[in-house]
Coordinates of C-alpha atoms and ligand atoms in Angstrom, one line a residue:
X1 CA -71.7 -2.9 59.6
X2 CA -71.2 -5.6 56.9
X3 CA -67.9 -3.9 55.9
X4 CA -66.7 -4.0 59.5
X5 CA -67.7 -7.6 59.7
X6 CA -65.7 -8.5 56.6
X7 CA -62.8 -6.3 57.6
X8 CA -62.3 -8.0 61.0
X9 CA -63.5 -11.6 60.2
X10 CA -59.9 -12.7 59.9
X11 CA -58.6 -10.9 63.0
X12 CA -57.6 -13.8 65.2
X13 CA -55.8 -12.1 68.1
X14 CA -56.5 -12.6 71.8
X15 CA -57.5 -15.6 73.9
X16 CA -60.8 -17.0 75.2
X17 CA -61.2 -16.5 79.0
X18 CA -60.4 -19.7 80.9
X19 CA -60.3 -18.5 84.5
X20 CA -63.9 -19.8 84.7
X21 CA -63.3 -23.2 83.1
X22 CA -66.7 -23.4 81.4
X23 CA -66.0 -20.1 79.5
X24 CA -62.9 -21.8 78.0
X25 CA -65.2 -24.0 75.9
X26 CA -66.3 -21.0 73.8
X27 CA -65.6 -21.2 70.1
X28 CA -62.9 -18.6 69.5
X29 CA -63.9 -18.3 65.9
X30 CA -67.4 -17.0 66.6
X31 CA -68.0 -13.4 65.5
X32 CA -71.4 -11.7 65.4
X33 CA -72.7 -8.1 65.2
X34 CA -76.1 -6.6 65.7
X35 CA -77.3 -3.0 65.5
X36 CA -80.8 -2.0 66.6
X37 CA -82.3 1.4 66.0
X38 CA -84.8 3.1 68.3
X39 CA -87.3 2.8 65.4
X40 CA -87.2 -1.0 65.8
X41 CA -85.0 -1.9 62.8
X42 CA -82.3 -4.6 63.5
X43 CA -79.3 -5.3 61.3
X44 CA -77.2 -8.4 61.9
X45 CA -74.0 -10.0 60.6
X46 CA -72.2 -13.3 61.2
X47 CA -72.9 -15.4 64.3
X48 CA -75.4 -12.9 65.7
X49 CA -77.6 -15.7 67.0
X50 CA -74.9 -17.7 68.8
X51 CA -75.6 -17.7 72.5
X52 CA -73.0 -16.8 75.1
X53 CA -73.2 -15.7 78.7
X54 CA -73.7 -12.0 79.3
X55 CA -71.1 -11.8 82.1
X56 CA -70.2 -8.2 83.1
X57 CA -72.7 -6.7 80.6
X58 CA -75.3 -7.5 83.3
X59 CA -73.8 -4.8 85.5
X60 CA -75.3 -1.6 84.0
X61 CA -78.8 -3.3 83.9
X62 CA -78.6 -4.5 87.5
X63 CA -77.5 -0.9 88.5
X64 CA -80.6 0.4 86.7
X65 CA -82.8 -2.1 88.6
X66 CA -81.2 -1.0 92.0
X67 CA -81.9 2.7 91.1
X68 CA -85.4 1.9 90.2
X69 CA -86.1 0.0 93.4
X70 CA -84.2 2.0 95.9
X71 CA -83.6 5.4 94.4
X72 CA -80.4 7.3 94.0
X73 CA -79.5 8.1 97.6
X74 CA -79.9 4.5 99.0
X75 CA -78.1 3.0 96.0
X76 CA -75.2 5.5 96.1
X77 CA -74.7 4.8 99.8
X78 CA -73.5 1.4 98.7
X79 CA -71.7 2.1 95.5
X80 CA -69.9 5.1 94.0
X81 CA -69.7 6.5 90.5
X82 CA -65.9 7.1 90.3
X83 CA -63.8 5.3 87.7
X84 CA -61.2 3.1 89.4
X85 CA -58.9 2.7 86.4
X86 CA -58.4 -0.8 87.8
X87 CA -59.1 -4.3 86.5
X88 CA -62.7 -5.7 86.8
X89 CA -61.7 -8.0 89.7
X90 CA -59.6 -5.5 91.8
X91 CA -60.1 -5.8 95.5
X92 CA -60.3 -2.2 96.5
X93 CA -62.9 0.0 98.2
X94 CA -62.9 3.8 98.5
X95 CA -60.9 4.3 101.8
X96 CA -63.0 7.3 102.7
X97 CA -66.5 5.9 102.2
X98 CA -65.6 2.1 102.1
X99 CA -67.9 1.9 99.1
X100 CA -66.8 0.1 95.9
X101 CA -65.7 2.7 93.4
X102 CA -68.4 2.1 90.8
X103 CA -71.1 -0.5 89.8
X104 CA -69.2 -1.7 86.7
X105 CA -66.3 -3.4 88.6
X106 CA -67.1 -6.7 90.4
X107 CA -67.1 -5.3 93.9
X108 CA -69.7 -2.6 92.9
X109 CA -71.7 -5.1 91.0
X110 CA -71.9 -7.4 94.0
X111 CA -73.0 -4.5 96.2
X112 CA -75.8 -3.9 93.6
X113 CA -76.7 -7.6 93.5
X114 CA -76.9 -7.6 97.3
X115 CA -79.4 -4.7 97.0
X116 CA -81.7 -6.3 94.3
X117 CA -81.5 -9.9 95.6
X118 CA -84.8 -11.3 97.0
X119 CA -85.9 -13.9 99.5
X120 CA -86.1 -16.7 98.3
X121 CA -83.0 -15.9 96.2
X122 CA -84.6 -17.4 93.1
X123 CA -87.1 -14.6 93.1
X124 CA -84.4 -12.0 92.6
X125 CA -82.8 -14.0 89.8
X126 CA -86.2 -14.4 88.1
X127 CA -86.9 -10.7 88.5
X128 CA -83.6 -10.0 86.7
X129 CA -84.4 -12.6 83.9
X130 CA -87.9 -11.1 83.5
X131 CA -86.7 -7.5 83.1
X132 CA -83.8 -8.4 80.8
X133 CA -86.2 -10.6 78.7
X134 CA -88.5 -7.7 78.2
X135 CA -85.6 -5.5 77.1
X136 CA -84.3 -8.2 74.8
X137 CA -87.7 -9.0 73.4
X138 CA -87.6 -12.7 74.2
X139 CA -87.5 -15.0 77.2
X140 CA -83.9 -15.4 78.6
X141 CA -82.4 -18.2 80.7
X142 CA -79.4 -19.1 82.8
X143 CA -76.6 -21.3 81.6
X144 CA -76.5 -23.7 84.6
X145 CA -73.0 -25.1 83.7
X146 CA -71.5 -21.6 83.6
X147 CA -73.3 -20.7 86.9
X148 CA -71.8 -23.8 88.5
X149 CA -68.4 -23.1 87.1
X150 CA -68.6 -19.4 88.3
X151 CA -69.6 -20.5 91.7
X152 CA -66.9 -23.1 92.1
X153 CA -64.1 -20.7 91.0
X154 CA -65.6 -17.5 92.5
X155 CA -63.7 -17.1 95.7
X156 CA -62.2 -13.8 94.8
X157 CA -65.7 -12.4 94.4
X158 CA -66.7 -14.0 97.7
X159 CA -63.7 -12.4 99.4
X160 CA -64.9 -9.0 98.1
X161 CA -68.4 -9.6 99.4
X162 CA -67.1 -10.5 102.8
X163 CA -64.9 -7.4 102.8
X164 CA -68.0 -5.3 102.0
X165 CA -69.9 -7.1 104.8
X166 CA -67.1 -6.2 107.2
X167 CA -67.4 -2.6 106.1
X168 CA -71.2 -2.4 106.4
X169 CA -71.8 -2.0 102.7
X170 CA -73.8 -5.2 102.3
X171 CA -76.0 -7.2 104.6
X172 CA -75.1 -10.6 106.1
X173 CA -76.8 -12.6 103.3
X174 CA -73.4 -12.8 101.5
X175 CA -74.0 -16.2 99.7
X176 CA -77.3 -14.9 98.4
X177 CA -75.7 -11.7 97.1
X178 CA -73.0 -13.6 95.3
X179 CA -75.5 -16.1 93.9
X180 CA -77.5 -13.3 92.5
X181 CA -74.4 -11.8 90.9
X182 CA -73.2 -15.2 89.5
X183 CA -76.7 -15.9 88.1
X184 CA -76.8 -12.5 86.4
X185 CA -73.4 -13.1 84.8
X186 CA -74.5 -16.6 83.6
X187 CA -77.6 -15.4 81.6
X188 CA -77.5 -16.5 78.0
X189 CA -77.9 -13.9 75.3
X190 CA -77.0 -13.4 71.6
X191 CA -76.0 -10.3 69.7
X192 CA -79.6 -9.4 68.8
X193 CA -80.7 -9.6 72.4
X194 CA -77.9 -7.3 73.5
X195 CA -78.4 -4.8 70.7
X196 CA -82.1 -4.6 71.6
X197 CA -81.3 -4.2 75.3
X198 CA -78.8 -1.4 74.4
X199 CA -81.4 0.2 72.1
X200 CA -83.9 0.1 74.9
X201 CA -81.5 2.2 76.9
X202 CA -81.0 4.5 73.9
X203 CA -84.8 4.7 73.5
X204 CA -85.3 6.2 77.0
X205 CA -86.3 2.8 78.5
X206 CA -88.9 1.7 75.9
X207 CA -88.2 -1.5 73.9
X208 CA -88.1 -0.2 70.3
X209 CA -90.0 -3.3 68.9
X210 CA -92.6 -4.2 71.6
X211 CA -92.9 -0.5 72.6
X212 CA -93.1 -1.7 76.2
X213 CA -91.6 0.7 78.8
X214 CA -89.0 -1.6 80.4
X215 CA -86.7 0.9 82.3
X216 CA -87.6 4.0 84.3
X217 CA -86.2 6.8 82.0
X218 CA -85.2 9.0 85.0
X219 CA -82.3 6.7 85.8
X220 CA -81.0 5.9 82.3
X221 CA -78.7 8.9 82.4
X222 CA -77.1 7.6 85.6
X223 CA -76.5 4.2 83.9
X224 CA -75.2 5.7 80.6
X225 CA -72.8 7.9 82.6
X226 CA -71.1 5.1 84.5
X227 CA -71.0 3.1 81.3
X228 CA -69.2 6.0 79.6
X229 CA -66.7 6.6 82.4
X230 CA -66.2 3.0 83.8
X231 CA -67.6 0.5 81.4
X232 CA -64.3 -0.8 80.1
X233 CA -62.4 -0.8 83.4
X234 CA -58.7 0.1 82.9
X235 CA -59.4 0.8 79.2
X236 CA -62.2 3.2 80.0
X237 CA -60.3 6.4 79.3
X238 CA -58.9 5.1 76.0
X239 CA -62.3 3.9 75.0
X240 CA -64.0 7.2 75.8
X241 CA -61.3 8.9 73.7
X242 CA -61.3 6.6 70.7
X243 CA -65.0 5.5 70.6
X244 CA -66.8 8.0 72.8
X245 CA -69.9 5.9 73.6
X246 CA -71.3 4.5 76.8
X247 CA -70.4 0.8 76.7
X248 CA -69.9 -2.4 78.6
X249 CA -67.8 -5.4 77.9
X250 CA -68.0 -8.9 79.4
X251 CA -65.5 -11.8 79.6
X252 CA -67.9 -14.0 77.6
X253 CA -66.8 -11.9 74.6
X254 CA -69.8 -9.6 74.3
X255 CA -69.7 -5.8 74.2
X256 CA -72.5 -3.3 73.9
X257 CA -72.4 0.4 73.0
X258 CA -75.3 2.9 73.2
X259 CA -75.8 5.8 70.8
X260 CA -78.2 7.9 72.9
X261 CA -81.6 8.3 71.2
X262 CA -80.4 6.4 68.2
X263 CA -78.8 2.9 68.4
X264 CA -77.9 -0.1 70.4
X265 CA -74.8 -1.9 69.1
X266 CA -73.6 -5.4 70.1
X267 CA -70.6 -7.4 69.1
X268 CA -69.7 -11.0 70.1
X269 CA -66.3 -12.5 69.7
X270 CA -64.9 -14.4 72.6
X271 CA -61.2 -13.9 72.1
X272 CA -60.1 -11.2 74.6
X273 CA -57.2 -8.8 74.8
X274 CA -54.9 -8.4 77.9
X275 CA -57.6 -6.1 79.5
X276 CA -60.3 -8.8 79.1
X277 CA -62.2 -7.0 76.3
X278 CA -63.2 -8.7 73.1
X279 CA -60.5 -7.9 70.4
X280 CA -62.9 -7.9 67.5
X281 CA -65.6 -6.2 69.6
X282 CA -63.3 -3.2 70.3
X283 CA -62.2 -3.1 66.6
X284 CA -65.8 -3.1 65.3
X285 CA -66.9 -0.4 67.7
X286 CA -63.9 1.8 66.8
X287 CA -64.7 1.3 63.1
X288 CA -68.4 2.0 63.4
X289 CA -67.8 5.0 65.6
X290 CA -65.2 6.5 63.2
X291 CA -67.2 5.7 60.1
X292 CA -70.6 6.8 61.3
X293 CA -69.4 9.7 63.4
X294 CA -70.9 8.2 66.6
X295 CA -68.5 9.7 69.2
X296 CA -70.4 11.7 71.7
X297 CA -68.4 14.8 70.9
X298 CA -68.3 14.3 67.1
X299 CA -69.6 17.3 65.2
X300 CA -71.5 15.3 62.6
X301 CA -71.4 12.1 60.6
X302 CA -68.1 12.0 58.7
X303 CA -69.9 11.8 55.3
X304 CA -72.3 14.6 56.0
X305 CA -72.4 17.9 54.1
X306 CA -71.9 19.7 57.4
X307 CA -68.6 17.9 57.8
X308 CA -67.6 18.6 54.2
X309 CA -68.5 22.3 54.8
X310 CA -66.3 22.4 58.0
X311 CA -63.3 20.9 56.1
X312 CA -63.7 23.5 53.4
X313 CA -63.8 26.3 56.0
Ligands
LIG401 O1 -67.0 -11.8 88.2 C1 -66.6 -12.5 87.2 O2 -65.6 -13.1 87.3 C2 -67.4 -12.7 86.0 N1 -68.5 -13.5 86.2 C3 -67.8 -11.5 85.3 C4 -66.6 -10.8 84.9 C5 -66.6 -10.0 83.6 O3 -67.3 -10.2 82.6 C6 -65.6 -9.0 83.6 N2 -65.6 -8.2 82.4 N3 -64.9 -8.0 81.5

């Protein structure tokens, strides 16, 4: 991990997201990594404790919450599990079912937020904060300036929500659904939080440090599956091929990857590529996956004696 940090510290490609003006204030030089094991060890490098907004990395966790509260059938009536291969903000529903394609794109995430919102709406936001705080291992909060900025500039998301209201996917409390979604995206985290949240998924729902059961394990495979197939939008296939781990990126510059039953990995670096994924985040995950043999279909760690034996064969 330290080697990967040093190798990519000087990589300066990409640009900070500006379509939400408040995100444009991020320090493009920031670069942090954290890796948490299911045994509760945490390894960190660089700006691992710099806070940023979770953005789309909230989506798999919100999907988990919807599955826990409503079960598979009711949740999947409102959102599919099919990769769209489109950008995160594409305005498209499955023409057959009128559902959004999956919970990782904005439309699907808004359908999920509509499900888990509460009345009054702050109760739903607090339930999300509480659950994420238990996964991260510390109390988390909303960045109110980012929330305001998201809300002022979020008309494309509102348009999707109204389209889904028209198609009977969400109920008429459209503003509340969108508020829940914007609030989730505006939650502040640092790399250690995200690594611990990812490790909680890897650890079948139990926080590796507090040992608290945070997530219902029966739905974790649902969440990891959509992370694997849809977590990086129109880069999802390439990601599955090159890194081979369930993952999720966000326009705040964060990215998480889950090594099932082993590790949670988090990288933060706010400069994004043309597909809105963190440039250094992708580079570090590729490096760690290749070096440690983390790809889901890897035979063994590259340095292992089994691998050596295979090569000799
Ligand atoms: O919906 C939005 O515009 C953002 N709040 C979240 C988008 C995001 O992080 C997309 N991910 N790469």
